[in-house]
PDB file of C-alpha atoms in Angstrom:
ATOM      1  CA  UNK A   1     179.514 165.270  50.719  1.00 69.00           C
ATOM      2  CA  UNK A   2     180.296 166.006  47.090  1.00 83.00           C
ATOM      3  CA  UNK A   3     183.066 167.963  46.052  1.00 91.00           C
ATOM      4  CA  UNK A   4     182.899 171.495  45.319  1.00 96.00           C
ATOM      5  CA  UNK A   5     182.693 172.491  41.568  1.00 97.00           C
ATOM      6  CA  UNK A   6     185.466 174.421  40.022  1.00 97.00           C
ATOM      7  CA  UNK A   7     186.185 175.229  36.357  1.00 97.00           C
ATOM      8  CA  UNK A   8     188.861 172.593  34.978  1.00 97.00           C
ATOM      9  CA  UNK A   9     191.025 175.322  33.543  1.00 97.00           C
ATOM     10  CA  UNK A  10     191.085 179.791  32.773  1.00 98.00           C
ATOM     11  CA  UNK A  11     193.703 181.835  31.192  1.00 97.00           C
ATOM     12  CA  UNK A  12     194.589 185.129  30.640  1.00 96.00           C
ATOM     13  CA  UNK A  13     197.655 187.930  29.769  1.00 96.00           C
ATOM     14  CA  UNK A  14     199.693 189.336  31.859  1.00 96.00           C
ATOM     15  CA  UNK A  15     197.862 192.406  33.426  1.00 97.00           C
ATOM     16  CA  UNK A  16     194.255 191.287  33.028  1.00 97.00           C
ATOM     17  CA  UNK A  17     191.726 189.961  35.341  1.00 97.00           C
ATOM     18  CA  UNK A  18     190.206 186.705  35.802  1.00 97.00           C
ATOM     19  CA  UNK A  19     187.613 184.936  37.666  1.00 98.00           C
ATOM     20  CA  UNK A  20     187.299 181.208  38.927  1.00 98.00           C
ATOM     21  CA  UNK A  21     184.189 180.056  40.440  1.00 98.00           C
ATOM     22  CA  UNK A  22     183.048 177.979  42.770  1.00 98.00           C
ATOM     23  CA  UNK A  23     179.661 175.992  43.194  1.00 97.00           C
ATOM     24  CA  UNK A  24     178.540 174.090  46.465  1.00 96.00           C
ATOM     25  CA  UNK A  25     175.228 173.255  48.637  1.00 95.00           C
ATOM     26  CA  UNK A  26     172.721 175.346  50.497  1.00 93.00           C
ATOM     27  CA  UNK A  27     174.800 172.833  52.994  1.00 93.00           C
ATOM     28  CA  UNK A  28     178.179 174.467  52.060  1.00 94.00           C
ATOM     29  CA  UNK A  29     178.751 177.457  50.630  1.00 95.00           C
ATOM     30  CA  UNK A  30     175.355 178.693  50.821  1.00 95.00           C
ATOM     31  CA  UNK A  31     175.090 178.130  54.007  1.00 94.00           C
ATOM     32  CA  UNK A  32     177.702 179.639  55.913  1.00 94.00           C
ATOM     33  CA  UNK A  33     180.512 182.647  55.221  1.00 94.00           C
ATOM     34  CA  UNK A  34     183.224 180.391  55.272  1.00 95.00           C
ATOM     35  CA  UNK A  35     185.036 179.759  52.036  1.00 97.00           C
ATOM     36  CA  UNK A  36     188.843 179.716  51.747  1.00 97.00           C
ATOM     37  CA  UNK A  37     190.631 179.675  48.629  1.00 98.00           C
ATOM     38  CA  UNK A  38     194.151 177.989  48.141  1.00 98.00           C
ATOM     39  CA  UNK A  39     197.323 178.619  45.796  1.00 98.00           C
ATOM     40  CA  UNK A  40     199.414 175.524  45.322  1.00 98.00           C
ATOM     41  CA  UNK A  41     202.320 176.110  42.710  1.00 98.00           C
ATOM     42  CA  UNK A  42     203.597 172.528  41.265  1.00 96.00           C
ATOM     43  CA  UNK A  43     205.280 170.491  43.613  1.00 95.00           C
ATOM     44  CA  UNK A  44     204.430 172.743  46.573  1.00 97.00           C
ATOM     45  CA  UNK A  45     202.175 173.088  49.520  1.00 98.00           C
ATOM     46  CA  UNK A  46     198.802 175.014  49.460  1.00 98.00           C
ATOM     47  CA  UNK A  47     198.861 178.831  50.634  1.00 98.00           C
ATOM     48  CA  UNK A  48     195.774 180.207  51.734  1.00 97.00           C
ATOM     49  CA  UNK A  49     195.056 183.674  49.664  1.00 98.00           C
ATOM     50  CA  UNK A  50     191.399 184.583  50.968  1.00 97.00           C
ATOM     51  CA  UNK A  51     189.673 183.256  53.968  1.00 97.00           C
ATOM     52  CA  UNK A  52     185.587 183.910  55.277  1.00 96.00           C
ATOM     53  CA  UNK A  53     184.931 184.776  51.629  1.00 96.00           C
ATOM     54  CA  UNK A  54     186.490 187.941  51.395  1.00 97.00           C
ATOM     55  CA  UNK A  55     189.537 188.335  53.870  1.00 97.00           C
ATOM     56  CA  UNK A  56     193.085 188.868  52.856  1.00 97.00           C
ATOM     57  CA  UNK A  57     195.891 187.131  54.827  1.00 95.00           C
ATOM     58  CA  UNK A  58     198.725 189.346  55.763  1.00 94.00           C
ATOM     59  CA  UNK A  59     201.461 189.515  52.814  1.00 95.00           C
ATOM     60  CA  UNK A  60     198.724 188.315  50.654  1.00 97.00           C
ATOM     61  CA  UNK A  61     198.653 190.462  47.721  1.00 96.00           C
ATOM     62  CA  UNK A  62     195.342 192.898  47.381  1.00 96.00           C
ATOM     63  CA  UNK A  63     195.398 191.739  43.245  1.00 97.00           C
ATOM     64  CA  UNK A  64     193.393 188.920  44.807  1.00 98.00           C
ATOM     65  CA  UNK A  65     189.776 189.317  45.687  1.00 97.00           C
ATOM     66  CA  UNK A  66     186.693 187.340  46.959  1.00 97.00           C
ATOM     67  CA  UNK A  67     183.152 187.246  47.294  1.00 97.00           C
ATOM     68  CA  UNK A  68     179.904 185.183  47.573  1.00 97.00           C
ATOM     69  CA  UNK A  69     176.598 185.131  46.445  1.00 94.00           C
ATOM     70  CA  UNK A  70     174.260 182.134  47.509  1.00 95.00           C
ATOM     71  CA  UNK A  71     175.900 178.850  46.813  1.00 96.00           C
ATOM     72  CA  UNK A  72     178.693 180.465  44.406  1.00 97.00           C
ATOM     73  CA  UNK A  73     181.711 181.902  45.680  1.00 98.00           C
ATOM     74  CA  UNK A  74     184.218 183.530  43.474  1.00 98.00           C
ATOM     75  CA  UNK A  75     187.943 184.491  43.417  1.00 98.00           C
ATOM     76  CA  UNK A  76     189.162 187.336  41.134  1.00 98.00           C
ATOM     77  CA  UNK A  77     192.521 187.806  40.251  1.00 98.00           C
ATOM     78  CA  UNK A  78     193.530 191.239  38.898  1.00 97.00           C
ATOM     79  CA  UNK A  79     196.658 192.643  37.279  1.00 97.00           C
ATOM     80  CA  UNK A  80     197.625 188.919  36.315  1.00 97.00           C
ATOM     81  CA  UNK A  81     201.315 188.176  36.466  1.00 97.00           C
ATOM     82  CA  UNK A  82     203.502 185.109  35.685  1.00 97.00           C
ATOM     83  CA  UNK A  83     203.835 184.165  39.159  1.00 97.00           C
ATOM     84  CA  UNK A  84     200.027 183.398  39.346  1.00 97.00           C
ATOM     85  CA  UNK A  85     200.124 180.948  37.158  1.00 98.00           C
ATOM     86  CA  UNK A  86     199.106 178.083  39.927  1.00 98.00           C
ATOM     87  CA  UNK A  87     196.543 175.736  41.212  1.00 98.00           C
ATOM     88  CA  UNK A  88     193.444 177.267  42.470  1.00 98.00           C
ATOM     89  CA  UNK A  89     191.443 175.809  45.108  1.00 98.00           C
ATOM     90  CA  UNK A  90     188.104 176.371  47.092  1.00 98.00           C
ATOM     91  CA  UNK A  91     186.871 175.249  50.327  1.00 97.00           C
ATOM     92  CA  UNK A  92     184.095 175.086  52.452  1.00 96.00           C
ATOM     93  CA  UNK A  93     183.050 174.503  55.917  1.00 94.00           C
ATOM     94  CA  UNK A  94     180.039 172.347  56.050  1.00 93.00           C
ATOM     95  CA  UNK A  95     179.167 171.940  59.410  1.00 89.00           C
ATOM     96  CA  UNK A  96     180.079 170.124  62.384  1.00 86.00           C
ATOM     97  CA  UNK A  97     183.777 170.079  61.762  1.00 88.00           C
ATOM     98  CA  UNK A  98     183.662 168.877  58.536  1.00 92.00           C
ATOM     99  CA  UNK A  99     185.063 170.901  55.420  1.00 95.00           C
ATOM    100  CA  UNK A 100     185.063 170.021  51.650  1.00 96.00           C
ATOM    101  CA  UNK A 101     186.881 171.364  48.675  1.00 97.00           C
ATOM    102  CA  UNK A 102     186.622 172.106  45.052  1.00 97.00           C
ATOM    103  CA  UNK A 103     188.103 170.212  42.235  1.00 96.00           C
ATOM    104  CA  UNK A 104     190.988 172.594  41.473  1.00 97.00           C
ATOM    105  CA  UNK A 105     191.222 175.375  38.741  1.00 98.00           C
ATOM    106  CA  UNK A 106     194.466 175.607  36.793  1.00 98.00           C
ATOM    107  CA  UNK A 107     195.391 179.114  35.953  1.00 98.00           C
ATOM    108  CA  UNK A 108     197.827 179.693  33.139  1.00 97.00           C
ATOM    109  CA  UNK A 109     199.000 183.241  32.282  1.00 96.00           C
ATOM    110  CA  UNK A 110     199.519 183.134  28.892  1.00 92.00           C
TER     111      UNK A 110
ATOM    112  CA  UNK B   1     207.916 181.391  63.816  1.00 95.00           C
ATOM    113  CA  UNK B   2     205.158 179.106  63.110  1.00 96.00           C
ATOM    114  CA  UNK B   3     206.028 175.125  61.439  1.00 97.00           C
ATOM    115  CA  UNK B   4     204.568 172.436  60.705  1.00 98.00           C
ATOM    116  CA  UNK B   5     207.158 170.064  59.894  1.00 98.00           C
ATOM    117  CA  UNK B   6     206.057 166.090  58.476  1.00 98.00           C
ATOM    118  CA  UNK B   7     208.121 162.930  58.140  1.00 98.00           C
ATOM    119  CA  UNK B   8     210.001 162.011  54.966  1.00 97.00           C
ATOM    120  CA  UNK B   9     208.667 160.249  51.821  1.00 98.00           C
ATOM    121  CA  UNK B  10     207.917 156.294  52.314  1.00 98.00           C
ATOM    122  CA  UNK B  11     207.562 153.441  50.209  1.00 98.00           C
ATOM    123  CA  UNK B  12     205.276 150.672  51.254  1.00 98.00           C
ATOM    124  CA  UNK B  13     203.495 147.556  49.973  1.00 98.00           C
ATOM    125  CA  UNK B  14     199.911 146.842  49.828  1.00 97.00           C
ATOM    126  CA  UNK B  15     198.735 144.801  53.891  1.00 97.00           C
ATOM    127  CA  UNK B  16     201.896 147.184  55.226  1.00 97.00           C
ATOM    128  CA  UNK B  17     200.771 149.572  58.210  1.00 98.00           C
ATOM    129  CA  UNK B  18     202.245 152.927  58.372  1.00 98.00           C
ATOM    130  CA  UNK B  19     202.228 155.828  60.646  1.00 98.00           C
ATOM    131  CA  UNK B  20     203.148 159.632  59.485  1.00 98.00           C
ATOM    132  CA  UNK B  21     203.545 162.587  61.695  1.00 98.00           C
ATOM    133  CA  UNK B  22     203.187 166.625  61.617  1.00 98.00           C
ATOM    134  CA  UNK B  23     204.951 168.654  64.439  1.00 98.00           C
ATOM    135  CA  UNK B  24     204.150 171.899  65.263  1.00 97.00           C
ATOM    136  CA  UNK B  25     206.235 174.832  66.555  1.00 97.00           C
ATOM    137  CA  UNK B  26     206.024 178.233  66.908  1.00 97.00           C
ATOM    138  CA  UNK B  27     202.416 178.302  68.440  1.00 96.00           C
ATOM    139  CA  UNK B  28     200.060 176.861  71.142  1.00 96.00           C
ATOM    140  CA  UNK B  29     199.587 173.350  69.831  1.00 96.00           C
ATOM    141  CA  UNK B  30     196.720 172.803  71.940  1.00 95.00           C
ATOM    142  CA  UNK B  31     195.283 176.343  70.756  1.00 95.00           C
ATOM    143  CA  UNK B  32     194.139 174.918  67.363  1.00 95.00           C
ATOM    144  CA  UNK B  33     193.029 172.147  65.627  1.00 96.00           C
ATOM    145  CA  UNK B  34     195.420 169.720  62.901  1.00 97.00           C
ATOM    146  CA  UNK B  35     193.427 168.483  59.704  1.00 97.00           C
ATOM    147  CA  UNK B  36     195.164 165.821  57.213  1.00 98.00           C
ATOM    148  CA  UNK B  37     194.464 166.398  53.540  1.00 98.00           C
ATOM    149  CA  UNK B  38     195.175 164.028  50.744  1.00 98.00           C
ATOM    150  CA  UNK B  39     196.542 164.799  47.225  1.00 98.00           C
ATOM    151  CA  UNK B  40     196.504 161.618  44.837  1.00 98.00           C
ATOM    152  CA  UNK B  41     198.685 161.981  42.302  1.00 96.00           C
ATOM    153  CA  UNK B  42     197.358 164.486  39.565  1.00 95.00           C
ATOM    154  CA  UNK B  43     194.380 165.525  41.316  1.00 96.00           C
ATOM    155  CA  UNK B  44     192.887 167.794  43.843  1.00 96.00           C
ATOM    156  CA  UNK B  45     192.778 168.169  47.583  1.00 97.00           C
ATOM    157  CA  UNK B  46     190.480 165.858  49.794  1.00 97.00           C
ATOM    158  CA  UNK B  47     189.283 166.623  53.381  1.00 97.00           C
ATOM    159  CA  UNK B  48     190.522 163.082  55.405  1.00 97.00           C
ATOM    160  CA  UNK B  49     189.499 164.236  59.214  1.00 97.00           C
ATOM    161  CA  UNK B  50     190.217 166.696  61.578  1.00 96.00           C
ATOM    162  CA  UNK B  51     191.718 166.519  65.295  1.00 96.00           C
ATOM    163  CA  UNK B  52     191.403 169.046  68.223  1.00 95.00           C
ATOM    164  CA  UNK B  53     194.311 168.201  70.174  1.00 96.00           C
ATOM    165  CA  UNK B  54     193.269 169.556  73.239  1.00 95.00           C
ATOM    166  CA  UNK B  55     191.414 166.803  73.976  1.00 95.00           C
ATOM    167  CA  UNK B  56     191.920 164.227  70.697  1.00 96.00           C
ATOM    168  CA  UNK B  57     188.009 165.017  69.578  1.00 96.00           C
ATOM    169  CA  UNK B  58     188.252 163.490  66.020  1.00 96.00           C
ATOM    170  CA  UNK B  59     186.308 163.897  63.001  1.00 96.00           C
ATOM    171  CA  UNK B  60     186.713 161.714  59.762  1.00 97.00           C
ATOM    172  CA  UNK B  61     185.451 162.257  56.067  1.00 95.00           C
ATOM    173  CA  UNK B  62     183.239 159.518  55.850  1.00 94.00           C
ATOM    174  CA  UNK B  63     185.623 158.671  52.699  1.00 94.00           C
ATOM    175  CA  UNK B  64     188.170 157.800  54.994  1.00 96.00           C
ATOM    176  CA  UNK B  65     186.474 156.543  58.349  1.00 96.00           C
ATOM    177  CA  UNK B  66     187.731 153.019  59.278  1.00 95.00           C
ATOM    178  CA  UNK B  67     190.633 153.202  57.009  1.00 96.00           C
ATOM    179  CA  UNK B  68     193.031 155.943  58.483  1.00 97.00           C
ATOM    180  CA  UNK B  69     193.498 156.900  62.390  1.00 98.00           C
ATOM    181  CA  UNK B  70     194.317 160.332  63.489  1.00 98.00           C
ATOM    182  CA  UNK B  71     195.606 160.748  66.958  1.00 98.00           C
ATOM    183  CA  UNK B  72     198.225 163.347  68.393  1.00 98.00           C
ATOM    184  CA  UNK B  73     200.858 163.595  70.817  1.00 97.00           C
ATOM    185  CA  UNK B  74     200.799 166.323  72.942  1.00 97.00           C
ATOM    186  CA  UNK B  75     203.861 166.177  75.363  1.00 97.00           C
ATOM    187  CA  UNK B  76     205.950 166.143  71.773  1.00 97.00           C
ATOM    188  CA  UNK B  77     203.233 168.630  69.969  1.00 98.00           C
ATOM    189  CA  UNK B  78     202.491 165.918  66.938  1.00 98.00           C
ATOM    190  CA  UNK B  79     200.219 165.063  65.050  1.00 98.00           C
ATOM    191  CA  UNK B  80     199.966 161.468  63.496  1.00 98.00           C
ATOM    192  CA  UNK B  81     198.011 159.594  60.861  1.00 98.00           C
ATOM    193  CA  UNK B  82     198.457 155.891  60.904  1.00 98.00           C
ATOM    194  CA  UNK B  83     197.053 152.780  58.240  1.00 97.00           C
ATOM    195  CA  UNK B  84     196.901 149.720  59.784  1.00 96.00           C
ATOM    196  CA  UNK B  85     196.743 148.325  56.096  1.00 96.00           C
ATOM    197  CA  UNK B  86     197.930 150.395  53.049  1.00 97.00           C
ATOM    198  CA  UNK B  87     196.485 149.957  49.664  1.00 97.00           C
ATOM    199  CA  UNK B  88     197.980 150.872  46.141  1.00 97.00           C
ATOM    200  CA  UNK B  89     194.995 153.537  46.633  1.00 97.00           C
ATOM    201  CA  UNK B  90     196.673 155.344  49.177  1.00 97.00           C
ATOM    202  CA  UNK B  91     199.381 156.468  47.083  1.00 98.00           C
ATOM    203  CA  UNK B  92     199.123 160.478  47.307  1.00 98.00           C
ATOM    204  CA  UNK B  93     201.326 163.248  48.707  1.00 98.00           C
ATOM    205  CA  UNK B  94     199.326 163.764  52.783  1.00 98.00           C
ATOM    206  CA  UNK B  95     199.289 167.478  54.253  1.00 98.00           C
ATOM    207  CA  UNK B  96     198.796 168.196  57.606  1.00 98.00           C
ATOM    208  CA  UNK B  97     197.245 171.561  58.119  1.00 98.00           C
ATOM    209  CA  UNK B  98     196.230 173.789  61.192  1.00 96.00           C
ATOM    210  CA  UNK B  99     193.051 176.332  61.897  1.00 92.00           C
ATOM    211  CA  UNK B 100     192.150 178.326  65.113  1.00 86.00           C
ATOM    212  CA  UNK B 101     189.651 176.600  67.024  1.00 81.00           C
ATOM    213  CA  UNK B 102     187.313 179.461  66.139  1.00 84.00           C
ATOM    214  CA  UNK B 103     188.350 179.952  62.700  1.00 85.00           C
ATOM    215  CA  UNK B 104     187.398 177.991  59.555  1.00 89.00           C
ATOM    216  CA  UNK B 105     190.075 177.842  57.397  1.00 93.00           C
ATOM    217  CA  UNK B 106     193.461 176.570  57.003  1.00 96.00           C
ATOM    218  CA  UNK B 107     196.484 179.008  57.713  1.00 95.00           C
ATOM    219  CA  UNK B 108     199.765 177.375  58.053  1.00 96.00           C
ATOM    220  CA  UNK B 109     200.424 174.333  56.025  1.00 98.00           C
ATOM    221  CA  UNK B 110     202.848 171.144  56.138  1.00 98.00           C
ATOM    222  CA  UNK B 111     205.192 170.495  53.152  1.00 98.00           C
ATOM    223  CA  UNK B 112     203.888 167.073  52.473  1.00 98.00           C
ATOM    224  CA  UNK B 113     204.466 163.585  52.959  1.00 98.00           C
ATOM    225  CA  UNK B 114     204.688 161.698  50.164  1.00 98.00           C
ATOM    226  CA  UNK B 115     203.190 158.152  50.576  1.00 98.00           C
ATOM    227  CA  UNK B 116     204.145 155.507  47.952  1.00 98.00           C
ATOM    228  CA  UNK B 117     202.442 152.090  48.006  1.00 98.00           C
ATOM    229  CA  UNK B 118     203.341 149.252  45.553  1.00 97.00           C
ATOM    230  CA  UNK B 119     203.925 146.255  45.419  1.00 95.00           C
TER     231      UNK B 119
END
């Protein structure tokens, strides 16, 4: 069960968009409509920002966006601001109560 | 309001056994399942094993199967993950995290226990 594969690292200004990826398995993300994606600020506990690919959680702003296509699943982040500048992580069920995550993408908002 | 409050920071040698916990409040604790997530210092998050506390059904990460035990209390509504022996290895920050039993991802989250071994 190998780790999901995340960029190391994106950046971008204030008020553009950005993109992080996120590569699994025809036995992960491929295979079922269940990635999650995490903000952890330093020092803090993860947040869950999109959930089943493309679901918002409640307070969660809409500047964040997901989607899938095969074994890729992306998050966009639009409008950047300071406060975004976080830890990114995926994750992705894989069957039979077992989950697995991505590396981790550090955004910094330049 | 819905919490999922762990035990303080500890500092442990190497052969030392440990237990940490994660109570839940606010919700149904038999209503959804706890998973324990590790953070090593620096580095990203790490599926450990997931427990559906209705009726203590475990599942481990094969990474961590034999070396941690995940077991929960449900007259007191907590969650525990014990070592019987800690290595310097373990050292990470530990989050305990809950889902919906028919939901696949994680919605409330711990703050963290931060587990320190050295000798």
């Amino acid at each position: 069960q190998s780790a999901l594969t995340q960029p190391a690292s994106v950046s971008g200004s204030p008020g553009q968009s950005i993109t992080i990826s996120c590569t699994g398995t025809s036995r992960d993300v491929g295979n079922y409509n269940l990635v999650s994606w995490y903000q952890q600020h330093p020092g803090k506990a993860p947040k869950l920002i999109i959930f089943e690919n493309i679901k918002r959680p409640s307070g969660v702003s809409n500047r964040f966006s997901g989607s899938k296509s095969a074994n890729t699943a992306s998050l966009t982040i639009s409008g950047l601001q300071a406060e975004d500048e976080a830890d990114y992580y995926c994750c992705s069920f894989a069957g039979s109560i077992t989950w697995v995550f991505g590396g981790g993408t550090k955004l910094t908002v330049l | 309001e819905v919490q999922l409050v762990q035990s303080g920071a500890e500092v442990k040698k190497p052969g030392e056994s440990l237990r940490i916990s994660c109570e839940g409040s606010g919700y149904t604790f038999t209503n959804y399942w706890i998973t324990w997530v590790r953070q090593m210092p620096g580095k990203g998050l790490e599926w450990m094993g997931t427990i559906d506390p209705s009726d203590s059904y475990t599942n481990y990460s094969p990474s961590f199967q034999g070396h941690v035990t995940i077991s929960v209390d449900r007259s007191t509504t907590t969650a525990y993950m014990q070592w019987s022996s800690l290595k310097t290895s373990d050292t990470a920050m530990y989050y305990c995290t809950r889902q919906g039993q028919l939901v696949r991802h994680f919605d409330y989250w711990g703050q963290g226990t931060l587990v320190t071994v050295s000798s």
